[in-house]
PDB file of C-alpha atoms and ligand atoms in Angstrom:
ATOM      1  CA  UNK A 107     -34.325  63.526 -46.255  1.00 73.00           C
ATOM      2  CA  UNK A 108     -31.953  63.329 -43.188  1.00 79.00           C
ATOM      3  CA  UNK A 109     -28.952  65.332 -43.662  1.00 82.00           C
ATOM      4  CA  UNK A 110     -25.836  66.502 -41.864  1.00 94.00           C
ATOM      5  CA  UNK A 111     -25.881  67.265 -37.806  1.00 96.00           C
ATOM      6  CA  UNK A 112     -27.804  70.503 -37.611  1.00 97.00           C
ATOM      7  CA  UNK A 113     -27.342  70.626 -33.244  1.00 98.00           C
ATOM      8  CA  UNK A 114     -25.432  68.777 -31.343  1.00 98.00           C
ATOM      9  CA  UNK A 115     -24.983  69.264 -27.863  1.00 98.00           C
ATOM     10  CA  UNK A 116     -21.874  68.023 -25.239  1.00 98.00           C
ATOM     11  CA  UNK A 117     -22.239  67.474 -21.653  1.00 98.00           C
ATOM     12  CA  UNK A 118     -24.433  70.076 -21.126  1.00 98.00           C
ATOM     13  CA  UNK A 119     -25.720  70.494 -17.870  1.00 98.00           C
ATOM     14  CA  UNK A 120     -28.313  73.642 -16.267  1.00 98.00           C
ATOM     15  CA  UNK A 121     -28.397  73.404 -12.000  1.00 98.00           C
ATOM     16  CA  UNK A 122     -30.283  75.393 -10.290  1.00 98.00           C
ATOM     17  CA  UNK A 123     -28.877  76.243  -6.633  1.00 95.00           C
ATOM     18  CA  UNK A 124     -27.393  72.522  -6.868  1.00 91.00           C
ATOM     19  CA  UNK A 125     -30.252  70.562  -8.089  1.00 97.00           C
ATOM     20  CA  UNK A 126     -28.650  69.109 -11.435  1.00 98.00           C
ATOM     21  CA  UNK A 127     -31.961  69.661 -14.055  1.00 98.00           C
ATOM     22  CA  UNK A 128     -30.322  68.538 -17.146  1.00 98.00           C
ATOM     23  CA  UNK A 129     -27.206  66.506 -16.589  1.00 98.00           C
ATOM     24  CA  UNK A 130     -24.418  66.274 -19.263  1.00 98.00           C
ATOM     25  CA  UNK A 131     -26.192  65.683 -22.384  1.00 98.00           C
ATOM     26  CA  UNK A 132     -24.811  64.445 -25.356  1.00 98.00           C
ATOM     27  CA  UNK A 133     -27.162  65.201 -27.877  1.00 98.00           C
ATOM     28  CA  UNK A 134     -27.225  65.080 -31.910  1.00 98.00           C
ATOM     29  CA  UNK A 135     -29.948  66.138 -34.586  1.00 98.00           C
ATOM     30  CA  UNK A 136     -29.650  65.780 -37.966  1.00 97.00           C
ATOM     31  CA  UNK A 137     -30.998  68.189 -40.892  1.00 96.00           C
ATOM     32  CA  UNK A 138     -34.491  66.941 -41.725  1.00 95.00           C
ATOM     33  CA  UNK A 139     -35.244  64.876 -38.558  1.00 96.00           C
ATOM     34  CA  UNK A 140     -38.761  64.993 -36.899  1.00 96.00           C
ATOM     35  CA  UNK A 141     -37.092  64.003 -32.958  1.00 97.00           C
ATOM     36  CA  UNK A 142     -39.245  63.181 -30.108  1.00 96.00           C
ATOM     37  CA  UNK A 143     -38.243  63.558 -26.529  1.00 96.00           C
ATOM     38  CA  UNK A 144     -40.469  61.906 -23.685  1.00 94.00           C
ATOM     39  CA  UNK A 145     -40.292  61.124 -20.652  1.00 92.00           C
ATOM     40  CA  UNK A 146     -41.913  61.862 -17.165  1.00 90.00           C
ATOM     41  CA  UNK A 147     -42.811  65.172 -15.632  1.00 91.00           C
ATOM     42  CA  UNK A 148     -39.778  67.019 -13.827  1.00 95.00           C
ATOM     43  CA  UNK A 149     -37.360  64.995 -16.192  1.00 95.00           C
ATOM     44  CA  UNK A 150     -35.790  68.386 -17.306  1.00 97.00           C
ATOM     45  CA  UNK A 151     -37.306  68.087 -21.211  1.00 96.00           C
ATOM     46  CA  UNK A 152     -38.040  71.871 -20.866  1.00 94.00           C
ATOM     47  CA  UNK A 153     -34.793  73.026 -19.033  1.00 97.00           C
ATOM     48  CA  UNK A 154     -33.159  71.635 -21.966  1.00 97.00           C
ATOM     49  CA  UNK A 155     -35.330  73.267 -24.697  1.00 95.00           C
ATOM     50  CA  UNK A 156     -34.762  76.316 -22.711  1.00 95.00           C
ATOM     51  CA  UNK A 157     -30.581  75.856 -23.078  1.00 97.00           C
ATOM     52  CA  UNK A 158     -31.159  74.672 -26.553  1.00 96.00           C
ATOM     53  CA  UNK A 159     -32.865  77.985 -27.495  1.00 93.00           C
ATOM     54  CA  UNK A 160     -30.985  80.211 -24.944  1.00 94.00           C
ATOM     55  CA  UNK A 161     -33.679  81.347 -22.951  1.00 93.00           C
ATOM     56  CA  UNK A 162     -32.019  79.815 -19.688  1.00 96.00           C
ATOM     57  CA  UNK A 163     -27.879  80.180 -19.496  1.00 97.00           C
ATOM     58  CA  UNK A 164     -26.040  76.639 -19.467  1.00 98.00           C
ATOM     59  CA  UNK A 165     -24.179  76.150 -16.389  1.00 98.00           C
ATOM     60  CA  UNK A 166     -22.057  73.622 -18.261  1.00 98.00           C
ATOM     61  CA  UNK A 167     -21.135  71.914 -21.652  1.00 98.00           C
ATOM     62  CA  UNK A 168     -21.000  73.495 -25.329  1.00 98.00           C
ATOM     63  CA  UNK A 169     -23.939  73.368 -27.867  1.00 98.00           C
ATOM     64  CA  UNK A 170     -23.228  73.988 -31.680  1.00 98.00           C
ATOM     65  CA  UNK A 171     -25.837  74.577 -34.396  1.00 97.00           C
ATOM     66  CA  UNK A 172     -24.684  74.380 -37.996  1.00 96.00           C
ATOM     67  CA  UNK A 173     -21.528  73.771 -37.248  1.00 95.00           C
ATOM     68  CA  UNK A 174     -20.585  77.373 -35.458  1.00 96.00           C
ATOM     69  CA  UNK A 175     -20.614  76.996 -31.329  1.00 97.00           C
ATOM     70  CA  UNK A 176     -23.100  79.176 -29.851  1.00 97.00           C
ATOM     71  CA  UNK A 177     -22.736  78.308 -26.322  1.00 98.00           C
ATOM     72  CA  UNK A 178     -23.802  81.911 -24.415  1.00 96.00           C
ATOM     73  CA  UNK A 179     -25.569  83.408 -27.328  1.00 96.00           C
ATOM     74  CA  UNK A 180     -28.240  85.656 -26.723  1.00 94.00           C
ATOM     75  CA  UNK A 181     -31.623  84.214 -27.682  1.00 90.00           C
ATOM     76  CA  UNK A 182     -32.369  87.059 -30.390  1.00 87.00           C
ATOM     77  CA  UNK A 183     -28.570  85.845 -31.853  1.00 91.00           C
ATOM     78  CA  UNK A 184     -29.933  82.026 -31.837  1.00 92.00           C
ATOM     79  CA  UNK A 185     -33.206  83.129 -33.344  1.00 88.00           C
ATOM     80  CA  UNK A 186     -31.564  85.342 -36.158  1.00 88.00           C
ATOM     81  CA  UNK A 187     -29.530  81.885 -36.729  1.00 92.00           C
ATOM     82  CA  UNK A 188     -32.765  79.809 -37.386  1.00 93.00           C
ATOM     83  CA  UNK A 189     -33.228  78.622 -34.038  1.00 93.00           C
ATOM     84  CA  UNK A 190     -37.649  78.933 -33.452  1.00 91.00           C
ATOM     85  CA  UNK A 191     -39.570  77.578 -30.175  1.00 86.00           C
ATOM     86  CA  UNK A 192     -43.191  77.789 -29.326  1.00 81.00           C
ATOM     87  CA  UNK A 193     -43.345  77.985 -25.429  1.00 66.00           C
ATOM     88  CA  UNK A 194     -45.422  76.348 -23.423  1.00 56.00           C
ATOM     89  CA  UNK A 195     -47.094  78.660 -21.799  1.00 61.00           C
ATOM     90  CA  UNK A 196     -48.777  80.924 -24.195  1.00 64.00           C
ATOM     91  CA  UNK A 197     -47.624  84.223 -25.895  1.00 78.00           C
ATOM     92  CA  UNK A 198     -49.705  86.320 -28.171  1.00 89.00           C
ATOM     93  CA  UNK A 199     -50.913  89.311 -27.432  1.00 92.00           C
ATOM     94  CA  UNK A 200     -54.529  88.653 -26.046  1.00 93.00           C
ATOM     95  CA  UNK A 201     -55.774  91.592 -27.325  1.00 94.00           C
ATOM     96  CA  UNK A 202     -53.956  91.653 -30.784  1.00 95.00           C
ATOM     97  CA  UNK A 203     -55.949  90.186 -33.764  1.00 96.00           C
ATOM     98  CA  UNK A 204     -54.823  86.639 -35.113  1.00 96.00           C
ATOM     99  CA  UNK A 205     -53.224  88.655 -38.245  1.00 96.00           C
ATOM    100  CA  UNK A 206     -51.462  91.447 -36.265  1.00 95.00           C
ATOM    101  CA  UNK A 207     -50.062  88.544 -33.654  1.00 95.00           C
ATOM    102  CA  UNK A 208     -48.387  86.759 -36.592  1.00 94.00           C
ATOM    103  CA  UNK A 209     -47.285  89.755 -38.132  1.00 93.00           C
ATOM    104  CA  UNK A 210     -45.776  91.057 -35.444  1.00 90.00           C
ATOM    105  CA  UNK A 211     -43.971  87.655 -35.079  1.00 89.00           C
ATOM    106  CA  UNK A 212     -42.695  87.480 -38.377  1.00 89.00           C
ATOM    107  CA  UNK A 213     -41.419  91.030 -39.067  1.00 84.00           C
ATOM    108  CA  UNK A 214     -37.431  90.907 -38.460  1.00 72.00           C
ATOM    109  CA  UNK A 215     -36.167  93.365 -35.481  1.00 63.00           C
ATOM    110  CA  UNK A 216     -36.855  96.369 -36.843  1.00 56.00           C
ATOM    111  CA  UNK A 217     -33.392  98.207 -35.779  1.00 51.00           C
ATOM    112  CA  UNK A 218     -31.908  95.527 -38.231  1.00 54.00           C
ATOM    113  CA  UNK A 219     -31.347  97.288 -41.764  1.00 53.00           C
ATOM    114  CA  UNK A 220     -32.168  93.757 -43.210  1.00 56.00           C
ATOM    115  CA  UNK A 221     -35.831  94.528 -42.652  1.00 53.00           C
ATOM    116  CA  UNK A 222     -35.625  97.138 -45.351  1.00 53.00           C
ATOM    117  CA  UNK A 223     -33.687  94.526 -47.507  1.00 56.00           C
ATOM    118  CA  UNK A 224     -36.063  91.941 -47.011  1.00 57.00           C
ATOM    119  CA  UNK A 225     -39.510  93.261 -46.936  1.00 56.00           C
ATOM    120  CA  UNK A 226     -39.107  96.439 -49.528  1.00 54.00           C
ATOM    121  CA  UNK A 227     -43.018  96.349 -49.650  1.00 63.00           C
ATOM    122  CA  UNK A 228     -45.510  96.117 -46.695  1.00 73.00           C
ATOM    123  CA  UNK A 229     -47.300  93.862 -48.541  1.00 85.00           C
ATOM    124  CA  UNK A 230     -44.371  91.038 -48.561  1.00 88.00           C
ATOM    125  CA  UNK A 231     -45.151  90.963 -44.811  1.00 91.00           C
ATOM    126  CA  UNK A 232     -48.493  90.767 -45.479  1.00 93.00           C
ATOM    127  CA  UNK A 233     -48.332  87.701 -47.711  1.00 94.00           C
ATOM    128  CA  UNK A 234     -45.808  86.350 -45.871  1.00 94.00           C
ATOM    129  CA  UNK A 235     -48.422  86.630 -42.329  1.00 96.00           C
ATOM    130  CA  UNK A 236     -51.253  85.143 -44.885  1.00 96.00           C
ATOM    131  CA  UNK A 237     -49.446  82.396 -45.988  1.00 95.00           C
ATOM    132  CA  UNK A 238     -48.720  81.097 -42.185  1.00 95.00           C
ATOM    133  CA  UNK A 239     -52.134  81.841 -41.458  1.00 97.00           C
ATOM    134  CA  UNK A 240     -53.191  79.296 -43.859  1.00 95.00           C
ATOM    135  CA  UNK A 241     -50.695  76.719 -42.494  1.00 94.00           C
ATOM    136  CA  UNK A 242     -52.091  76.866 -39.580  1.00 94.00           C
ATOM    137  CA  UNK A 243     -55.890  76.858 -40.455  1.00 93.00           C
ATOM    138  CA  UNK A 244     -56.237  80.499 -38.879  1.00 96.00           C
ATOM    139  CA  UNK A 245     -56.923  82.273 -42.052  1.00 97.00           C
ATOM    140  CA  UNK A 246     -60.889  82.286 -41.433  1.00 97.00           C
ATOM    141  CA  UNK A 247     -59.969  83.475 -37.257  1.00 97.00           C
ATOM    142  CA  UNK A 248     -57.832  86.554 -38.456  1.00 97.00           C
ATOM    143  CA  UNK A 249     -59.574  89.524 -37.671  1.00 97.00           C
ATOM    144  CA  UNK A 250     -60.147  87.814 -34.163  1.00 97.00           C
ATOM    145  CA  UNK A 251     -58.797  88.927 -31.146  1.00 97.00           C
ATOM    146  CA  UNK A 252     -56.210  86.081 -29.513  1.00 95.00           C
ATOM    147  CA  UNK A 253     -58.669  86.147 -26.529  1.00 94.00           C
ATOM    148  CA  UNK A 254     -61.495  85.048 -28.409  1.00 95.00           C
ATOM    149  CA  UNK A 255     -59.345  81.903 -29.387  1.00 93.00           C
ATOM    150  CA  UNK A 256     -60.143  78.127 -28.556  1.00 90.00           C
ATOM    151  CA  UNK A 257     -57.511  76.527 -26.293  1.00 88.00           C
ATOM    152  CA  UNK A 258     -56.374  74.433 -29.319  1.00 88.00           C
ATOM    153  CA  UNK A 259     -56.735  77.616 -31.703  1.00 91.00           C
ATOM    154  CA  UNK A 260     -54.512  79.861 -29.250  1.00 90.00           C
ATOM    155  CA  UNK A 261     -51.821  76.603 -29.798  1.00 89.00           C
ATOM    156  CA  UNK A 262     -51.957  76.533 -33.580  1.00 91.00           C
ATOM    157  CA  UNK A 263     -51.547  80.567 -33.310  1.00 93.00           C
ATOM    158  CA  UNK A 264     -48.249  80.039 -30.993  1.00 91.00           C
ATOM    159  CA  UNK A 265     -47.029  77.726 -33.590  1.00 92.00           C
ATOM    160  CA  UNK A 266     -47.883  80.583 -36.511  1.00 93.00           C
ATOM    161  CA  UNK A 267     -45.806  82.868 -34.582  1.00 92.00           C
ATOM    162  CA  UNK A 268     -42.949  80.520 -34.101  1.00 91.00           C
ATOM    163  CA  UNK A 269     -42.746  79.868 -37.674  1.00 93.00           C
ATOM    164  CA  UNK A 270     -42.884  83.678 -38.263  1.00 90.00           C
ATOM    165  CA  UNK A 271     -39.496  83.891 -37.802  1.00 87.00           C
ATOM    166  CA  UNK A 272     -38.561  81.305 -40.538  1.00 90.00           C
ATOM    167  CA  UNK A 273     -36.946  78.433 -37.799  1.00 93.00           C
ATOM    168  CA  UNK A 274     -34.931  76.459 -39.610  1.00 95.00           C
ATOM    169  CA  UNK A 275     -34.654  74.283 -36.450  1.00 97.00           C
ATOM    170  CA  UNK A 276     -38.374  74.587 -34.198  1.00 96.00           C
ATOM    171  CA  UNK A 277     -38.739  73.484 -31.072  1.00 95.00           C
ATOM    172  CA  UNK A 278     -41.906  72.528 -29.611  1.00 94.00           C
ATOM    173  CA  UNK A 279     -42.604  72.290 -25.949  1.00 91.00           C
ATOM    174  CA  UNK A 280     -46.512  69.870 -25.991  1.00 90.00           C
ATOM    175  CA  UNK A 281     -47.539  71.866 -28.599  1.00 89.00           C
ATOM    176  CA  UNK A 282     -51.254  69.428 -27.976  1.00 89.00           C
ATOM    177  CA  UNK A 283     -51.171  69.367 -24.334  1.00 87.00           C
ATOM    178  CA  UNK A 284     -54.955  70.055 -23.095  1.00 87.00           C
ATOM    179  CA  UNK A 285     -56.299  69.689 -26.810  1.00 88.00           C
ATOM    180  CA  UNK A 286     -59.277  67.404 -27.648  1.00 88.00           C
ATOM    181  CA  UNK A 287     -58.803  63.918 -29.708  1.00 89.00           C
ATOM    182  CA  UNK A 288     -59.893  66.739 -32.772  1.00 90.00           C
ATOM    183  CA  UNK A 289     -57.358  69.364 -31.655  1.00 89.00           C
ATOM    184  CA  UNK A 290     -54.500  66.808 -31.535  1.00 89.00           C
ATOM    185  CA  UNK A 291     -55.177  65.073 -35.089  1.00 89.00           C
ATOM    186  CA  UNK A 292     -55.154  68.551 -36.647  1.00 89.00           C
ATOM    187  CA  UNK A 293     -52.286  69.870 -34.975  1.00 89.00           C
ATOM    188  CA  UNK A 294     -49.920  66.295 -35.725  1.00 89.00           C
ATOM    189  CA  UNK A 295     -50.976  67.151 -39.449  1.00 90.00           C
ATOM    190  CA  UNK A 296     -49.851  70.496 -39.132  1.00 91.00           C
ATOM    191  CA  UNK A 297     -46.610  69.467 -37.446  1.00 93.00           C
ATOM    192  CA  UNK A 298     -46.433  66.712 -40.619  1.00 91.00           C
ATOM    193  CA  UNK A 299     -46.656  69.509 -42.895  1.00 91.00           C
ATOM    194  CA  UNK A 300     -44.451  71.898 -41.170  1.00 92.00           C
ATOM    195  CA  UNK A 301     -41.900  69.243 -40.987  1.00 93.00           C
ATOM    196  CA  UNK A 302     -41.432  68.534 -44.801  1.00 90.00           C
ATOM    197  CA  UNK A 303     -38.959  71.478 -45.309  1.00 88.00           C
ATOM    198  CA  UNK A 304     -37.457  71.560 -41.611  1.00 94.00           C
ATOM    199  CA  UNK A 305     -35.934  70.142 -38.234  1.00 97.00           C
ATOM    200  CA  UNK A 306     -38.026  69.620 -35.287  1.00 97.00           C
ATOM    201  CA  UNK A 307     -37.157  68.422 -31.840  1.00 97.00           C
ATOM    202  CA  UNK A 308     -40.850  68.040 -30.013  1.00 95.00           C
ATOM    203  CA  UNK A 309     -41.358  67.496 -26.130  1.00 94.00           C
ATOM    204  CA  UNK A 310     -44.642  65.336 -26.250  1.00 89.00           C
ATOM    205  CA  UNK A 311     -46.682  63.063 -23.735  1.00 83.00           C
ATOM    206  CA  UNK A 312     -48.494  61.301 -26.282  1.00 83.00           C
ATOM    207  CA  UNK A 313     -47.083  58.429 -26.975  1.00 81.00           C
ATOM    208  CA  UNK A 314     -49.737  57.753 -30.253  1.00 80.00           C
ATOM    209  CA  UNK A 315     -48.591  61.139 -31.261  1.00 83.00           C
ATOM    210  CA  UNK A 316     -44.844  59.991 -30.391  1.00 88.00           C
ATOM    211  CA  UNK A 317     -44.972  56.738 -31.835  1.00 87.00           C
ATOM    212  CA  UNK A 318     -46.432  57.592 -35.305  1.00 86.00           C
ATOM    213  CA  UNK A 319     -44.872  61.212 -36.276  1.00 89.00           C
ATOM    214  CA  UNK A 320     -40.887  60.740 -35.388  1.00 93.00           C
ATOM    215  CA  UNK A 321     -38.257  59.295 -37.009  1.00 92.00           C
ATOM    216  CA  UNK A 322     -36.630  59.358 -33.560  1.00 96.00           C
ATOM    217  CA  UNK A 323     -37.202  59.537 -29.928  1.00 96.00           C
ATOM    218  CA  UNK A 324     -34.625  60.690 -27.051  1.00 96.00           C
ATOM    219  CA  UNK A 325     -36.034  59.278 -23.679  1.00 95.00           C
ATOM    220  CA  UNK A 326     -35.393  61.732 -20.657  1.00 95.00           C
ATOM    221  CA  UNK A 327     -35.406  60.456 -17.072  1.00 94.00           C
ATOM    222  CA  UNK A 328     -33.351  62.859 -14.295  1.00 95.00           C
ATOM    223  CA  UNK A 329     -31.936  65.159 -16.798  1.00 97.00           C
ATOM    224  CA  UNK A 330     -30.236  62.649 -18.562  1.00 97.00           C
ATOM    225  CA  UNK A 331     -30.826  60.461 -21.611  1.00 97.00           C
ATOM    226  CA  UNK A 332     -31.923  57.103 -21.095  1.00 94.00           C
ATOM    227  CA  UNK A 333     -32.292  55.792 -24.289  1.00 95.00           C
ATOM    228  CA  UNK A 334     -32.055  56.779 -27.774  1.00 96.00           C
ATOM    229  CA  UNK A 335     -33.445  55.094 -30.697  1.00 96.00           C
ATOM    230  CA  UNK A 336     -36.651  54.488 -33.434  1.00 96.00           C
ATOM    231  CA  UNK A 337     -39.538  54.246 -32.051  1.00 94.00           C
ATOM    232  CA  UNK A 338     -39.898  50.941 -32.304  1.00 94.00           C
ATOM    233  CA  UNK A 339     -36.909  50.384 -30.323  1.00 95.00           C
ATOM    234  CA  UNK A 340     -37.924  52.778 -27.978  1.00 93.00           C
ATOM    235  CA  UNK A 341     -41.108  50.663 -27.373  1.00 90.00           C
ATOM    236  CA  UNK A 342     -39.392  47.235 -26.743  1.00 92.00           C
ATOM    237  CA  UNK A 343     -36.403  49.340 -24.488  1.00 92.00           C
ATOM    238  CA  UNK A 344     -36.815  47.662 -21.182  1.00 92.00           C
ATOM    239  CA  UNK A 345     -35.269  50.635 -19.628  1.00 88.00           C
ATOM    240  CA  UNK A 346     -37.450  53.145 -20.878  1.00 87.00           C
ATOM    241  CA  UNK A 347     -40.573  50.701 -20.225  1.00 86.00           C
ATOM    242  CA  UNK A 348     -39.161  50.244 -16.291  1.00 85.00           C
ATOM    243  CA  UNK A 349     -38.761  53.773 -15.900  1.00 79.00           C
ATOM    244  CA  UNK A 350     -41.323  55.425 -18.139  1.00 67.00           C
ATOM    245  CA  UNK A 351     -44.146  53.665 -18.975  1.00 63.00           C
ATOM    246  CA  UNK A 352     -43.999  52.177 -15.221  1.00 61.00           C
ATOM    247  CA  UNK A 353     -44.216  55.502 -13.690  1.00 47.00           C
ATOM    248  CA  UNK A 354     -47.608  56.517 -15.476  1.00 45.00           C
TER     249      UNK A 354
HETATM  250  P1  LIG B 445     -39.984  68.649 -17.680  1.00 88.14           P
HETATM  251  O1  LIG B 445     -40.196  69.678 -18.724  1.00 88.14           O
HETATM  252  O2  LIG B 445     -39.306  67.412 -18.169  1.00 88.14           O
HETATM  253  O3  LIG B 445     -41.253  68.308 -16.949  1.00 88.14           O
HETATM  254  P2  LIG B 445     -38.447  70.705 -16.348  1.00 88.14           P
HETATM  255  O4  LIG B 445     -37.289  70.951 -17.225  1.00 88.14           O
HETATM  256  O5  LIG B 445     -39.542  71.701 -16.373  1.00 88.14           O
HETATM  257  O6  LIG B 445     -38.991  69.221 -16.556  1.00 88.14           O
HETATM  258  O7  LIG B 445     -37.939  70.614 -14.846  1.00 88.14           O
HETATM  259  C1  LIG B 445     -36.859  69.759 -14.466  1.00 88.14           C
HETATM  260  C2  LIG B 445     -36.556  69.983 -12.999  1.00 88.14           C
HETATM  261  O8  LIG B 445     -35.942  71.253 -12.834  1.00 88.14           O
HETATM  262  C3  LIG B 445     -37.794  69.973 -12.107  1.00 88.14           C
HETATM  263  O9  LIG B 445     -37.459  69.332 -10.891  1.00 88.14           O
HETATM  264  C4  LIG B 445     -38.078  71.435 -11.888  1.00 88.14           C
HETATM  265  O10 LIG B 445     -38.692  71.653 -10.638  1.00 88.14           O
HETATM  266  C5  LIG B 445     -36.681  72.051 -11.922  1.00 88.14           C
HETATM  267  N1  LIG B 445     -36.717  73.421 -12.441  1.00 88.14           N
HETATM  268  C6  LIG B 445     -37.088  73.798 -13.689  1.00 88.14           C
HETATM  269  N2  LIG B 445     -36.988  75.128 -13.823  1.00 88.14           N
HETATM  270  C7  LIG B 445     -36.559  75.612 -12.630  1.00 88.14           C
HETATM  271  C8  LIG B 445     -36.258  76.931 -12.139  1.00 88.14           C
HETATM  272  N3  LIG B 445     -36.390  78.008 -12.932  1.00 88.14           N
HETATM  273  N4  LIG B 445     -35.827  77.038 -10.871  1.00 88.14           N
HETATM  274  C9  LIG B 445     -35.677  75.940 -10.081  1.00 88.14           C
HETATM  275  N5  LIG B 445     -35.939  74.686 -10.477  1.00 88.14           N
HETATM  276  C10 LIG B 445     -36.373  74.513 -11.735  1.00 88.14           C
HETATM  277 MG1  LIG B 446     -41.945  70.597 -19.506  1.00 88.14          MG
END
């Protein structure tokens, strides 16, 4: 079900040393929505993930989630909110098991007294780190080290850890770039599933992955938007077919 605007973004711009990366976005997500953005390499996709999730300061513009502004937020402040991203470069712990990387990811900060009040037994966490596990079809890989992972395995763990912290909003930078035909199918259903009871904004080059999971796309091209719509009407944009599908 697609609700009420969970982030919405104005004019927000990121330069760096004068090279304009993302360029005064306008940008709206509702509650519920499975978004796509595309477009072609260097189109600032992850330069606006990184804004969206605080990891980079803006250098212009305002972004609000639910409703309360939280332009210059720290990123621990936007992840307490319900803010979640799985990176594109990897992050576990390569010598952490699968089970200890996704409990570490899912236990709150620990200076915050709302650990106690959350988790009064250990074994909440535990359950809690099982539970993902199974989500992401790690549950049989647990007492594995995160080095001993598959390329696509070392993915679906990065997206166990993301949802450790209970997103309410997830973004996902290629979450199957480099996977196999296999890897991709499985992770798509995972992303399906994960979907049902949340918001996801997902940076993909796929366009069969695109094309089939989203209930809408936002077309990149020089840090801007291009064009905005279904995917179907993404496909018959001219625009977007000049500019995207003619560069590849
Ligand atoms: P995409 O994810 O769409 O491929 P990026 O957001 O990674 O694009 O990059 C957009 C543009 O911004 C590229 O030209 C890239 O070189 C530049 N860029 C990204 N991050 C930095 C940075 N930290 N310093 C300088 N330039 C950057
Ligand atoms: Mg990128």
């Amino acid at each position: 079900m697609i609700g009420d605007v969970m982030l919405r973004t104005q004019r927000l711009t990121r330069k760096f040393s004068g090279f304009v990366a993302v360029n005064e976005v306008d940008f709206e997500v509702r509650r519920g929505e499975l978004r796509a953005i595309i477009g072609p390499n260097g189109a600032g996709k992850t330069t606006f993930f990184r804004l969206l999730s605080a990891d980079l300061p803006v250098t212009s513009g305002r972004i609000w989630f639910e409703g309360r502004e939280v332009t210059g937020a720290p990123a621990h402040h936007l992840a307490r909110l319900g803010v979640g991203r799985s990176y594109q470069i990897t992050n576990a712990f390569p010598n952490l098991t699968i089970f200890e990387n996704v409990r570490i990811a899912s236990q709150p900060p620990s200076l915050d007294f709302k650990f106690w009040a959350t988790y009064r037994q250990p074994s909440e966490l535990t359950d809690k780190t099982n539970r993902i596990l199974d989500i992401v079809h790690l549950s049989g890989k647990r007492a594995l080290l995160a080095s001993e992972l598959s390329y696509g395995e070392l993915r679906r763990l990065e997206l166990g850890m993301a949802l450790g912290t209970d997103p309410r909003l997830l973004l996902l930078d290629e979450p199957t770039a480099g996977m196999s035909p296999t890897e991709t199918q499985t992770t798509i259903e995972l992303i399906q599933r994960i979907a049902k009871d949340r918001t996801i904004i997902l940076v993909e080059h796929k366009m069969n992955v695109v094309m089939t999971v989203c209930d809408r796309i936002s077309t990149f091209h020089q840090g801007k938007i291009l064009a905005e719509g279904t995917p179907e009407e993404i496909r018959a944009n001219r625009d977007v077919q000049a500019v995207y599908f003619g560069s590849r």
